[in-house]
Amino acid sequence: MEKRWISLYVMNDVGVLAKIAGLFSGKCYNLDSLTVGTTEDPTVSRMTIGLYGDENTFEQIKKQLNRFVEVIKVIDFTNASIHMKEILFVKVKHCSKEEKEEVFKIAKVFGLTISDYGPDSVLVECVQRKERNDDMIHLLQETFTQIEVVRGGSVGIESISLTGRE
Amino acid sequence: MEIAGTKLFVKALIKEGVDLMFGYPGGYAIDIFDELYRQDEIEVILPRHEQGLIHAAEGYARTTGKVGVCLVTSGPGATNLVTGIADANYDSIPLVCFTGQVSTGLIGNDAFQEVDIIGITRSICKYGVTVRNREDLGRIIKEAFYIARTGKPGPVIVDLPKDVMLALGGDQYPEEVNIRGYKPSTGVHAGQLKRAMKALDQAKKPLFLIGGGVNIAGARTELRKLIELTEIPVVSTIMGRGALPTDSPYYVGNIGLHGCYAANQAISECDLLFSIGTRFNDRITGKISDFAKHAKIIHIDIDSASISRNIIVDIPIVADAKEAIEKMLLHATKRQTNEWLEEITTWKNGFPLSLKTKQDINPQRIIEYINKTFKEPIVVTDVGQHQMFTAQYLKMTGDTRLVTSGGLGTMGFGFPAAVGAKLGNPDRTVLCVTGDGGFQMNIQELATAVCNELPIIVCIFNNNYLGMVRQMQQMFYDKRYSCTCLRYHKSCDKNCRDLKKACPPYSPDFVKLAESYGAKGYRVWNQDDMKLAFEGAVHNTKSPTIIEFMIEKDDLVLPIVPAGNALNHMVVNC
């Protein structure tokens, strides 16, 4: 099963998110990530959906999504050049002075933002591709004893210049 | 001018051409009913249960081509529609279901008779919406009818909060619809159709598989022309029955779990399967990997999601069946199919449908009597053995219609659907073939039929059992008749496996029950009784007639494809 990404334009109405999510639960499709927010048109929302599936299942999911009255457009990112980012907050807790310094070093090297800090904690904000955020969590888990993670799921948009998928 | 939502509602229905609807009032729909009381253009039928109501609307829609309209109150009124909504969704029946709702300020407060019916039905309807603002009411009703009847038809739910219906607002009802995300397919892809026709020309054993989509699209005439022109044999699903007359030399029979031997064999042996308007439901495919395994498969369907879902097809065509067949007629030519037809005829003659029974009265004889007696009737079935017997033996000629719950298999569907069919077709003979189990699931609709003077002929195949499940228990569960005996009494032996045993009196007495409702009732033990009962039914033009046929307890619907087997691995005799 491959990881795949699609994006949907949907009507910004009550219950539409539940209907899209319900398709995945009701038909046992393997949903990995779903984010949603309004577009430049407040009556339209855009979703970014990550899922696992074989080719046939993926095609079927696209067709099923397309048949919803509330879905305006389905965009398959499989062969598209896209920009994709996920927001990730990591709170590193119970730090010694040395550990706080280590967090600051990591942030500098990996281009992360220190959003907040206190006597024994540091809040790091990462806006990266999902895979890089996975790596970051892994690194921080190995380096520090207690971290708290919250991540927002990915959003994606087609590239303008067709130069790579970042 | 400003008018109340209830007034705009009635205006909208009249504009949509609704002259008959099915309603059951309650506290949160009372204002709408009050408005309906003040007008004469729309007749409102009061069934006796919301489940009966929606099946009646289905029967009406299935036999008239119009949208079936339901109006019920909130809470239990709405939830009682759920089975019918799922049923209509499976069989692509256009319904608009209006549900009363608590006022918008109370939504989410667990108010009396509040349920989130849009949430409950989200996965079983084509579209559903709660009207939250009075100014959206007209647009939403317009969209509801449009969505229900276009593309792949289906049920639409419109939830109407009480305050929205009482609020004043504009009196305009839109003339046009523009929904950004909903553009039903039109046209036929010329290249794909050309590929399909070329494949058809090259095939040595071509076969058409016809599903309900052909009947829904109103493509019977076009299909009949196409088959006469090409002389290619045809098999059908139960929902596709009647698209081609059963007496056509090219009609082979039903396929699937209880399909006829020749039809299932033809599927297994054809080299090109040209399917139109079917979902390849598991009941018709049997073991998927063996389904039409020698064939190239072409599939025409209005719903792209139905294509390559269960069966991977070689040439997909997303199109309305009627439009596609019309285009095919421009290119179709006569095919040399004599050898192939002869092969099919050998299967037909070798394994004809037959029912082994000692009894004078049996399902086959009853349906044959219907075939001989009634000209182009509408036959509505319930779900179970009688449904399969009807699908097997009913002759579909002319405009004979078979109305049945194909996708969901809803027991209790038959009789109320017959009520709707008769209301929509007052000049046609409507028969309901049902079982003693299924009839009791919506038996209360006898009152609806009596009060509306609907002379429906109800044929109950009474074998004292939930016959189809009992058949499975008999064949595959070592005769452990768990919870299928309708004569089971607390004094009975729990482990009773004796189908011949003298049992306590059956409850209810259907003849007395019919009489108690003001209908006619007959009990039939033999062919003489049957003749008298049908004659009595024909002369009873003001009320329904119940004919209770006392049939064998252990009759089996055969052939049967045991679960997990390929279509050509049928049990033909037991």
XYZ file of C-alpha atoms in Angstrom:
740
model
C 0.000 0.000 0.000
C 1.322 3.392 -0.989
C 0.993 6.754 0.740
C -1.048 9.116 -1.437
C -2.225 12.684 -1.185
C -5.287 14.375 -2.582
C -6.832 17.769 -2.153
C -10.525 18.617 -2.254
C -12.474 21.776 -2.805
C -15.735 21.418 -0.891
C -18.669 23.624 -0.037
C -18.097 25.291 3.323
C -21.253 23.885 4.900
C -22.120 22.248 8.194
C -21.509 18.506 8.119
C -19.318 18.352 5.023
C -16.194 17.431 6.990
C -18.160 14.703 8.786
C -19.400 13.388 5.454
C -15.907 13.207 3.958
C -14.464 11.620 7.097
C -17.475 9.289 7.243
C -16.669 7.966 3.781
C -13.304 6.764 5.051
C -14.674 5.198 8.232
C -17.806 3.774 6.597
C -15.941 2.071 3.785
C -12.856 1.157 5.822
C -10.495 3.284 3.739
C -7.166 3.964 5.389
C -7.156 7.671 6.273
C -3.869 9.033 7.583
C -4.267 12.807 7.679
C -7.093 15.242 6.999
C -6.831 18.999 7.272
C -9.385 21.589 6.297
C -9.689 25.357 6.127
C -11.466 28.002 4.123
C -10.072 29.326 0.860
C -10.009 32.832 -0.607
C -13.734 32.235 -1.166
C -15.346 31.916 2.291
C -18.079 29.633 0.889
C -15.448 27.100 -0.189
C -13.115 25.031 1.980
C -10.089 23.089 0.896
C -9.019 19.791 2.376
C -5.712 17.994 2.169
C -6.060 14.264 2.675
C -3.300 11.720 3.128
C -4.187 8.060 2.849
C -2.789 4.622 2.261
C -4.182 2.431 -0.467
C -3.507 0.377 -3.551
C -4.223 1.772 -7.006
C -7.786 0.423 -7.257
C -8.773 1.584 -3.793
C -7.314 5.007 -4.473
C -9.253 5.327 -7.744
C -12.421 4.233 -5.970
C -11.896 6.788 -3.202
C -11.523 9.576 -5.754
C -14.716 8.475 -7.526
C -16.630 8.214 -4.258
C -15.472 11.689 -3.232
C -16.376 13.087 -6.634
C -19.958 11.842 -6.402
C -20.665 13.883 -3.234
C -22.845 16.850 -4.058
C -20.759 18.992 -1.674
C -17.449 18.211 -3.387
C -16.552 20.769 -6.031
C -13.237 19.338 -7.214
C -10.858 16.486 -6.412
C -7.153 17.044 -7.107
C -4.862 14.031 -7.227
C -1.353 14.957 -6.098
C 0.179 11.649 -7.231
C 2.013 13.027 -10.240
C 1.857 16.710 -9.356
C 4.627 18.966 -8.189
C 3.408 20.256 -4.846
C 4.357 22.266 -1.819
C 3.387 20.511 1.356
C 3.864 21.439 4.982
C 2.745 20.245 8.356
C 2.810 22.274 11.539
C 4.348 20.550 14.547
C 4.799 21.837 18.088
C 7.175 20.021 20.410
C 7.428 21.028 24.054
C 10.680 19.831 25.585
C 10.046 19.566 29.328
C 12.095 19.257 32.503
C 15.269 20.564 30.817
C 18.562 21.319 32.465
C 20.407 24.420 31.333
C 22.563 22.283 29.017
C 19.538 20.621 27.539
C 17.921 23.977 26.790
C 21.074 25.016 24.987
C 20.948 21.773 23.015
C 17.373 22.547 21.942
C 18.441 25.974 20.720
C 21.312 24.404 18.758
C 19.004 21.876 17.110
C 16.574 24.640 16.242
C 19.318 26.643 14.559
C 20.618 23.721 12.559
C 17.222 22.458 11.407
C 15.572 25.828 10.816
C 13.005 25.491 13.579
C 11.441 28.318 15.531
C 11.590 28.638 19.300
C 8.107 29.876 20.042
C 8.337 30.053 23.805
C 10.529 29.015 26.702
C 10.662 29.072 30.494
C 12.970 27.985 33.355
C 12.849 24.287 32.429
C 10.882 24.036 29.144
C 11.212 25.052 25.528
C 8.481 25.141 22.884
C 9.688 24.398 19.370
C 7.654 25.022 16.231
C 8.458 23.036 13.090
C 6.770 23.722 9.773
C 8.183 21.047 7.498
C 7.084 18.151 5.346
C 5.459 15.436 7.404
C 8.436 13.103 6.960
C 10.886 15.735 8.225
C 8.642 16.376 11.202
C 8.668 12.620 11.884
C 12.471 12.749 11.866
C 12.455 15.747 14.191
C 10.258 13.987 16.723
C 12.524 10.986 16.545
C 15.611 13.129 17.161
C 14.054 15.006 20.067
C 12.783 11.779 21.609
C 16.276 10.313 21.498
C 17.902 13.456 22.894
C 15.517 14.438 25.698
C 13.670 12.513 28.357
C 10.253 14.159 28.167
C 8.635 15.802 25.194
C 5.041 16.669 24.344
C 4.037 16.597 20.692
C 1.122 18.131 18.854
C 0.882 18.125 15.079
C -1.703 19.586 12.764
C -1.723 17.362 9.699
C -0.471 18.399 6.299
C -1.650 21.028 3.877
C -0.599 20.968 0.258
C -0.848 23.093 -2.847
C 0.353 22.640 -6.411
C 3.704 24.238 -7.266
C 3.899 27.250 -9.522
C 7.335 26.655 -10.995
C 7.204 22.844 -11.298
C 10.560 22.660 -9.520
C 10.372 19.721 -7.216
C 8.056 18.677 -4.490
C 8.762 20.700 -1.379
C -44.424 40.055 -0.587
C -43.370 38.139 2.504
C -44.857 34.754 3.244
C -44.242 32.064 5.873
C -41.866 29.187 5.117
C -44.822 26.797 5.196
C -46.524 28.709 2.376
C -43.358 28.704 0.276
C -43.037 24.973 0.934
C -46.466 24.264 -0.549
C -45.800 26.607 -3.449
C -42.498 24.836 -4.141
C -44.123 21.402 -4.210
C -46.784 22.587 -6.638
C -44.076 24.112 -8.846
C -42.241 20.783 -8.802
C -45.361 19.059 -10.098
C -46.142 17.167 -6.897
C -49.791 16.141 -6.881
C -49.545 13.364 -4.312
C -47.310 12.947 -1.297
C -47.047 10.806 1.792
C -47.165 12.435 5.200
C -47.343 11.626 8.907
C -47.799 14.658 11.169
C -46.288 15.528 14.527
C -45.469 18.542 16.659
C -42.603 19.795 14.535
C -44.352 19.328 11.197
C -47.827 20.440 12.272
C -47.493 23.900 10.729
C -46.665 22.426 7.338
C -49.618 20.052 7.566
C -51.790 22.993 8.507
C -50.739 24.745 5.313
C -51.357 21.593 3.262
C -54.855 21.432 4.761
C -55.630 24.812 3.197
C -54.993 23.724 -0.398
C -56.414 21.179 -2.833
C -53.678 20.716 -5.404
C -51.621 18.177 -3.496
C -53.213 15.048 -2.075
C -51.622 13.908 1.174
C -51.786 10.197 1.952
C -51.534 9.133 5.584
C -49.883 5.719 5.922
C -49.903 4.138 9.362
C -46.166 4.035 10.056
C -43.315 6.133 8.682
C -41.545 3.030 7.394
C -44.689 2.108 5.460
C -44.863 5.739 4.343
C -41.454 5.831 2.741
C -41.849 2.435 1.090
C -45.158 3.693 -0.326
C -43.331 6.738 -1.678
C -40.761 4.366 -3.177
C -43.475 2.250 -4.811
C -45.011 5.427 -6.203
C -41.670 6.700 -7.537
C -40.591 3.308 -8.896
C -43.761 2.934 -10.959
C -44.475 6.492 -12.079
C -41.019 7.895 -12.770
C -41.914 10.853 -10.545
C -40.121 11.896 -7.367
C -41.654 10.321 -4.251
C -42.289 12.920 -1.579
C -42.357 12.198 2.169
C -43.164 14.575 5.002
C -42.720 13.449 8.595
C -42.104 15.028 11.943
C -38.813 15.212 13.819
C -37.227 12.578 16.061
C -38.940 9.194 15.731
C -40.820 10.352 12.653
C -37.509 10.989 10.947
C -35.691 7.914 12.263
C -38.520 5.664 11.110
C -37.644 6.709 7.564
C -34.077 5.455 7.809
C -34.606 1.954 6.382
C -36.536 3.324 3.424
C -33.868 5.938 2.748
C -31.208 3.218 2.614
C -33.492 1.092 0.440
C -34.074 3.938 -2.025
C -30.380 4.785 -2.052
C -29.394 1.235 -3.003
C -31.944 1.016 -5.793
C -31.472 4.612 -7.030
C -35.025 5.741 -6.347
C -35.714 9.495 -6.444
C -37.228 10.624 -3.146
C -37.352 13.948 -1.368
C -37.888 13.367 2.348
C -38.877 16.398 4.398
C -38.341 15.974 8.123
C -39.635 18.349 10.781
C -36.997 19.599 13.193
C -36.926 21.483 16.468
C -36.330 25.228 16.202
C -32.797 26.248 15.303
C -32.202 27.653 18.797
C -32.924 24.233 20.304
C -30.790 22.167 17.905
C -28.043 20.513 19.909
C -29.886 20.881 23.229
C -31.304 17.338 23.281
C -34.723 18.911 22.908
C -37.875 16.819 22.835
C -37.988 14.801 19.597
C -34.700 16.224 18.358
C -32.388 13.994 16.339
C -29.586 14.806 13.942
C -31.299 13.116 11.005
C -28.836 14.588 8.515
C -25.993 13.031 10.501
C -27.827 9.727 10.863
C -28.526 9.437 7.134
C -25.256 10.922 5.861
C -23.948 7.655 4.460
C -27.248 6.343 3.068
C -28.646 9.224 1.062
C -27.602 11.155 -2.003
C -27.732 14.478 -0.206
C -29.061 15.902 3.037
C -29.323 19.379 4.482
C -30.877 21.232 7.396
C -32.430 24.541 6.334
C -30.994 27.030 8.823
C -32.190 30.262 7.263
C -35.578 31.152 5.859
C -33.990 32.821 2.813
C -32.387 29.490 1.775
C -35.636 27.507 1.865
C -36.710 27.915 -1.758
C -33.248 27.294 -3.173
C -32.766 24.197 -1.044
C -36.103 22.649 -2.045
C -35.359 23.371 -5.703
C -31.940 21.750 -5.366
C -33.405 18.770 -3.501
C -35.756 17.840 -6.331
C -33.051 18.411 -8.919
C -30.510 16.253 -7.098
C -33.051 13.496 -6.400
C -34.133 13.078 -10.018
C -30.956 13.745 -12.027
C -27.787 11.719 -12.617
C -28.007 8.543 -10.594
C -31.326 9.187 -8.832
C -31.543 8.841 -5.069
C -33.075 10.009 -1.815
C -32.523 13.553 -0.574
C -33.317 14.657 2.966
C -34.395 18.207 3.760
C -34.636 18.936 7.477
C -37.024 21.776 8.315
C -36.687 23.496 11.703
C -39.992 24.769 13.054
C -38.908 28.408 13.373
C -37.612 28.494 9.794
C -40.981 27.257 8.557
C -42.848 29.878 10.529
C -40.522 32.750 9.617
C -41.587 35.259 7.004
C -39.499 35.706 3.874
C -39.562 36.159 0.122
C -42.207 34.346 -1.923
C -39.929 33.627 -4.883
C -39.218 30.030 -5.861
C -36.134 29.720 -8.079
C -36.523 28.584 -11.671
C -32.981 27.286 -12.087
C -30.432 25.322 -10.146
C -26.714 25.897 -10.016
C -24.794 23.660 -7.657
C -21.035 24.029 -7.973
C -20.160 20.480 -7.030
C -22.955 18.678 -8.806
C -22.883 18.344 -12.557
C -24.466 15.043 -13.644
C -22.764 13.343 -16.574
C -24.237 13.994 -19.969
C -23.129 12.702 -23.335
C -21.267 9.536 -24.222
C -17.524 9.349 -24.819
C -17.358 8.671 -28.558
C -13.937 6.982 -28.439
C -14.906 4.603 -25.652
C -18.168 3.712 -27.373
C -16.274 3.015 -30.598
C -13.903 0.710 -28.729
C -16.880 -1.060 -27.163
C -18.640 -1.556 -30.489
C -15.442 -2.861 -32.062
C -15.042 -5.377 -29.232
C -18.661 -6.404 -29.724
C -18.032 -7.001 -33.427
C -15.001 -9.166 -32.712
C -16.653 -11.344 -30.065
C -17.746 -14.888 -30.806
C -19.832 -15.307 -27.649
C -21.108 -11.850 -26.789
C -23.594 -11.379 -23.968
C -25.520 -8.369 -22.692
C -25.980 -8.041 -18.929
C -28.832 -5.678 -18.125
C -29.268 -4.065 -14.715
C -31.806 -1.762 -13.107
C -30.140 1.268 -14.686
C -31.799 0.414 -18.003
C -35.263 0.518 -16.434
C -34.476 3.677 -14.458
C -33.221 5.432 -17.574
C -36.412 4.489 -19.424
C -34.341 2.737 -22.078
C -36.537 -0.335 -22.628
C -37.577 0.583 -26.163
C -34.011 1.368 -27.205
C -32.686 -1.843 -25.645
C -35.326 -3.948 -27.365
C -34.382 -2.384 -30.707
C -30.708 -3.019 -30.057
C -31.258 -6.682 -29.260
C -33.518 -7.240 -32.266
C -30.854 -5.652 -34.422
C -27.814 -7.453 -33.043
C -29.438 -10.774 -32.020
C -27.122 -11.012 -29.049
C -28.373 -12.952 -25.994
C -29.277 -11.094 -22.827
C -29.088 -11.937 -19.148
C -30.388 -9.628 -16.459
C -30.218 -8.844 -12.796
C -33.502 -8.885 -10.905
C -33.620 -5.091 -11.112
C -33.072 -5.306 -14.855
C -36.011 -7.645 -15.393
C -38.554 -6.506 -17.913
C -36.109 -4.379 -19.867
C -36.292 -7.163 -22.443
C -39.469 -9.311 -22.566
C -38.936 -12.742 -21.050
C -40.449 -14.329 -24.166
C -37.801 -12.774 -26.405
C -35.730 -15.508 -28.091
C -32.628 -13.640 -26.917
C -33.556 -13.462 -23.228
C -31.739 -16.112 -21.226
C -32.761 -15.350 -17.634
C -31.626 -13.892 -14.330
C -28.066 -14.312 -13.186
C -26.709 -14.562 -9.680
C -27.250 -16.458 -6.452
C -30.670 -17.718 -7.558
C -30.187 -17.107 -11.251
C -31.148 -19.727 -13.789
C -28.573 -22.282 -14.864
C -28.337 -21.097 -18.475
C -27.824 -17.442 -17.518
C -25.103 -18.187 -14.987
C -23.462 -20.586 -17.411
C -23.603 -17.967 -20.175
C -21.797 -15.481 -17.936
C -19.129 -18.059 -17.235
C -18.644 -18.947 -20.907
C -19.077 -15.664 -22.795
C -16.076 -13.955 -24.345
C -17.535 -10.461 -24.189
C -19.801 -9.197 -21.415
C -21.497 -5.947 -22.309
C -23.072 -4.752 -19.066
C -25.384 -1.779 -18.777
C -26.651 -0.191 -15.560
C -25.544 -2.700 -12.932
C -23.318 -2.404 -9.873
C -22.010 -6.001 -10.046
C -23.403 -6.581 -6.571
C -21.961 -9.660 -4.838
C -25.337 -11.419 -5.208
C -24.856 -11.499 -8.943
C -21.132 -12.078 -9.249
C -20.552 -15.090 -7.004
C -16.817 -15.695 -6.621
C -15.363 -12.532 -8.104
C -12.185 -14.055 -9.507
C -14.238 -16.508 -11.568
C -16.865 -14.049 -12.763
C -16.931 -13.925 -16.578
C -13.320 -14.977 -16.485
C -13.079 -15.642 -20.234
C -14.639 -12.332 -21.149
C -13.612 -8.841 -21.990
C -15.967 -6.651 -19.940
C -17.608 -3.430 -21.040
C -19.557 -1.442 -18.472
C -21.908 1.483 -19.040
C -23.099 3.257 -15.906
C -24.168 6.789 -15.024
C -22.165 6.576 -11.792
C -18.411 6.483 -12.329
C -18.003 5.092 -8.803
C -19.918 1.957 -9.858
C -17.377 1.213 -12.555
C -14.489 -1.106 -11.648
C -15.564 -1.164 -7.990
C -16.377 -4.856 -7.725
C -15.374 -6.098 -11.162
C -12.444 -4.548 -12.997
C -13.683 -3.712 -16.479
C -11.829 -3.370 -19.761
C -13.888 -0.611 -21.351
C -15.639 1.776 -18.943
C -18.252 4.201 -20.244
C -19.821 6.739 -17.893
C -23.183 7.554 -19.431
C -26.925 7.428 -19.060
C -28.123 4.047 -20.341
C -30.699 5.481 -22.721
C -28.282 7.951 -24.258
C -25.617 5.281 -24.642
C -27.936 2.712 -26.235
C -29.268 5.354 -28.639
C -25.685 5.975 -29.750
C -25.041 2.224 -30.013
C -28.023 1.872 -32.312
C -26.265 4.090 -34.824
C -23.369 1.628 -35.120
C -24.894 -1.760 -34.272
C -25.108 -4.531 -36.822
C -26.488 -8.056 -36.854
C -24.095 -10.551 -35.335
C -23.635 -14.209 -36.234
C -24.661 -15.695 -32.897
C -26.497 -18.864 -33.932
C -23.986 -21.328 -32.498
C -23.738 -19.370 -29.268
C -27.537 -19.165 -28.981
C -27.784 -22.911 -29.587
C -25.289 -23.567 -26.799
C -27.393 -21.428 -24.471
C -30.573 -23.216 -25.563
C -28.955 -26.543 -24.665
C -28.330 -25.264 -21.130
C -31.868 -23.887 -20.932
C -33.389 -27.220 -21.990
C -31.022 -29.270 -19.858
C -31.676 -27.414 -16.627
C -35.002 -25.591 -16.760
C -36.371 -23.889 -13.671
C -38.594 -26.263 -11.780
C -39.935 -26.654 -8.299
C -40.061 -30.074 -6.715
C -43.154 -30.221 -4.600
C -45.955 -32.619 -3.850
C -48.447 -29.954 -2.982
C -51.291 -28.866 -5.229
C -50.526 -25.237 -4.428
C -46.980 -24.094 -4.855
C -45.189 -20.825 -5.685
C -44.656 -21.743 -9.317
C -48.351 -22.472 -9.909
C -49.431 -19.264 -8.204
C -47.141 -17.142 -10.349
C -48.090 -19.035 -13.480
C -51.737 -18.284 -12.661
C -50.819 -14.596 -12.362
C -48.998 -14.825 -15.698
C -52.067 -16.272 -17.407
C -54.693 -14.121 -15.734
C -53.408 -10.567 -15.561
C -52.366 -8.459 -18.512
C -49.285 -6.350 -17.853
C -49.673 -6.132 -14.078
C -47.439 -4.323 -11.639
C -46.113 -7.006 -9.321
C -44.542 -5.784 -6.106
C -42.661 -8.266 -3.977
C -41.430 -8.318 -0.448
C -38.103 -9.977 0.354
C -37.452 -13.660 0.764
C -38.177 -16.910 -1.028
C -41.355 -15.582 -2.635
C -39.296 -12.723 -4.111
C -36.930 -15.146 -5.796
C -39.784 -17.377 -6.996
C -41.422 -14.288 -8.504
C -38.168 -13.158 -10.109
C -37.753 -16.626 -11.592
C -41.261 -17.352 -12.834
C -42.991 -14.028 -13.506
C -43.351 -13.461 -17.236
C -42.281 -9.958 -18.115
C -44.062 -9.040 -21.300
C -45.253 -5.700 -22.580
C -45.228 -3.236 -19.725
C -45.367 -5.781 -16.896
C -43.408 -4.346 -13.995
C -41.559 -6.050 -11.186
C -41.026 -3.794 -8.184
C -38.711 -5.199 -5.570
C -36.158 -4.230 -2.962
C -33.025 -5.240 -4.818
C -30.033 -3.753 -3.057
C -30.987 -3.560 0.597
C -33.332 -6.563 0.665
C -35.841 -4.923 2.987
C -38.452 -7.191 4.526
C -41.637 -5.183 4.971
C -41.074 -3.315 1.709
C -43.626 -5.147 -0.407
C -47.079 -4.231 0.801
C -46.551 -0.499 1.417
C -44.686 -0.226 -1.893
C -47.738 -1.815 -3.537
C -49.892 0.859 -1.880
C -47.699 3.537 -3.460
C -47.711 1.752 -6.817
C -51.511 1.548 -6.855
C -51.883 5.198 -5.875
C -49.611 6.116 -8.764
C -51.264 3.727 -11.200
C -54.950 3.545 -10.319
C -55.898 1.981 -13.649
C -53.435 -0.888 -13.510
C -53.624 -4.208 -11.705
C -51.277 -4.185 -8.739
C -50.369 -7.450 -7.062
C -48.238 -7.784 -3.969
C -46.431 -11.083 -3.582
C -45.238 -11.382 -0.024
C -44.397 -13.854 2.695
C -46.026 -14.392 6.051
C -42.923 -12.868 7.661
C -42.521 -9.821 5.432
C -46.225 -8.969 5.359
C -46.328 -8.802 9.141
C -43.553 -6.218 9.124
C -45.831 -3.542 7.694
C -49.221 -5.149 8.109
C -50.699 -1.904 9.454
C -50.760 -0.444 5.947
C -53.893 -2.493 5.330
C -55.689 0.451 6.887
C -54.098 2.827 4.376
C -55.181 0.595 1.504
C -58.710 0.187 2.852
C -59.231 3.893 3.580
C -57.996 4.842 0.127
C -60.040 2.107 -1.582
C -57.016 0.469 -3.159
C -57.886 -2.914 -4.666
C -54.439 -4.458 -4.323
C -54.274 -8.225 -4.542
C -51.983 -9.435 -1.774
C -50.673 -12.959 -2.260
C -49.144 -14.254 0.958
C -46.941 -17.303 0.508
C -47.540 -18.762 3.940
C -45.069 -21.499 4.806
C -45.039 -20.678 8.519
C -41.374 -19.825 8.296
C -38.973 -17.056 7.459
C -38.455 -19.124 4.368
C -35.199 -17.862 2.906
C -33.308 -18.099 6.182
C -34.962 -21.439 6.897
C -33.686 -22.638 3.495
C -30.144 -21.654 4.434
C -30.530 -23.404 7.803
C -31.864 -26.474 6.029
C -29.085 -26.582 3.431
C -26.054 -25.212 5.258
C -26.751 -25.297 9.026
C -27.747 -28.933 9.536
C -31.451 -28.043 9.939
C -30.960 -26.004 13.082
C -34.015 -23.800 12.629
C -32.953 -21.016 14.910
C -35.659 -18.337 15.224
C -37.237 -18.897 11.816
C -40.426 -20.736 12.780
C -43.323 -18.298 12.916
C -45.496 -20.886 14.672
C -43.043 -21.320 17.499
C -44.853 -21.215 20.823
C -43.352 -21.148 24.278
C -44.682 -24.684 24.769
C -42.714 -25.970 21.729
C -39.554 -28.037 21.848
C -36.737 -25.559 21.320
C -34.814 -28.102 19.265
C -37.726 -28.995 16.998
C -36.477 -29.774 13.479
C -39.654 -31.395 12.206
C -41.122 -29.408 9.362
C -44.121 -31.784 9.160
C -45.180 -31.521 12.770
C -48.694 -30.417 13.697
C -48.175 -27.069 15.356
C -50.162 -24.564 17.378
C -52.574 -22.367 15.395
C -50.910 -19.784 13.234
C -51.073 -16.250 14.424
C -52.539 -14.133 12.981
C -55.442 -15.571 11.059
C -54.873 -13.536 7.877
C -58.439 -13.969 6.645
C -59.939 -12.630 9.846
C -57.279 -9.954 9.955
C -58.239 -8.775 6.462
C -61.879 -8.675 7.494
C -61.079 -6.735 10.657
C -59.482 -4.026 8.533
C -62.401 -3.986 6.097
C -60.592 -5.937 3.379
C -61.431 -9.304 1.797
C -59.592 -12.446 2.823
C -59.216 -15.926 1.337
C -57.265 -18.961 2.439
C -56.117 -21.228 -0.366
C -55.239 -24.904 -0.001
C -55.687 -26.098 -3.553
C -56.079 -24.931 -7.136
C -59.858 -24.686 -6.897
C -59.520 -22.367 -3.911
C -56.956 -20.364 -5.853
C -59.263 -19.834 -8.795
C -62.119 -18.728 -6.548
C -59.873 -16.411 -4.557
C -58.435 -14.662 -7.608
C -61.904 -14.324 -9.124
C -63.119 -12.798 -5.885
C -60.136 -10.453 -5.838
C -60.751 -9.248 -9.366
C -64.357 -8.382 -8.500
C -63.354 -6.596 -5.303
C -62.653 -3.157 -6.715
C -62.955 -1.073 -3.563
C -60.605 -2.682 -1.091
C -57.542 -4.890 -0.963
C -57.874 -8.654 -1.096
C -55.601 -10.883 0.904
C -55.073 -14.352 -0.447
C -53.230 -16.605 1.941
C -51.619 -19.490 0.069
C -50.805 -22.433 2.315
C -47.588 -23.744 0.790
C -45.010 -26.363 1.726
C -42.663 -25.540 4.570
C -39.640 -27.041 2.886
C -39.856 -25.703 -0.654
C -36.440 -24.583 -1.821
C -35.496 -21.803 -4.191
C -33.204 -23.478 -6.701
C -30.762 -23.207 -8.290
C -28.566 -21.697 -5.627
C -24.928 -20.727 -5.773
C -23.527 -21.550 -2.317
C -21.596 -18.685 -0.727
C -18.071 -18.279 -2.069
C -18.645 -20.298 -5.225
C -18.435 -19.304 -8.860
C -21.708 -18.779 -10.723
C -21.337 -22.012 -12.657
C -21.070 -24.039 -9.424
C -24.785 -24.119 -8.770
C -26.820 -26.517 -6.716
C -29.581 -27.328 -9.162
C -31.363 -30.115 -7.278
C -31.604 -31.162 -3.646
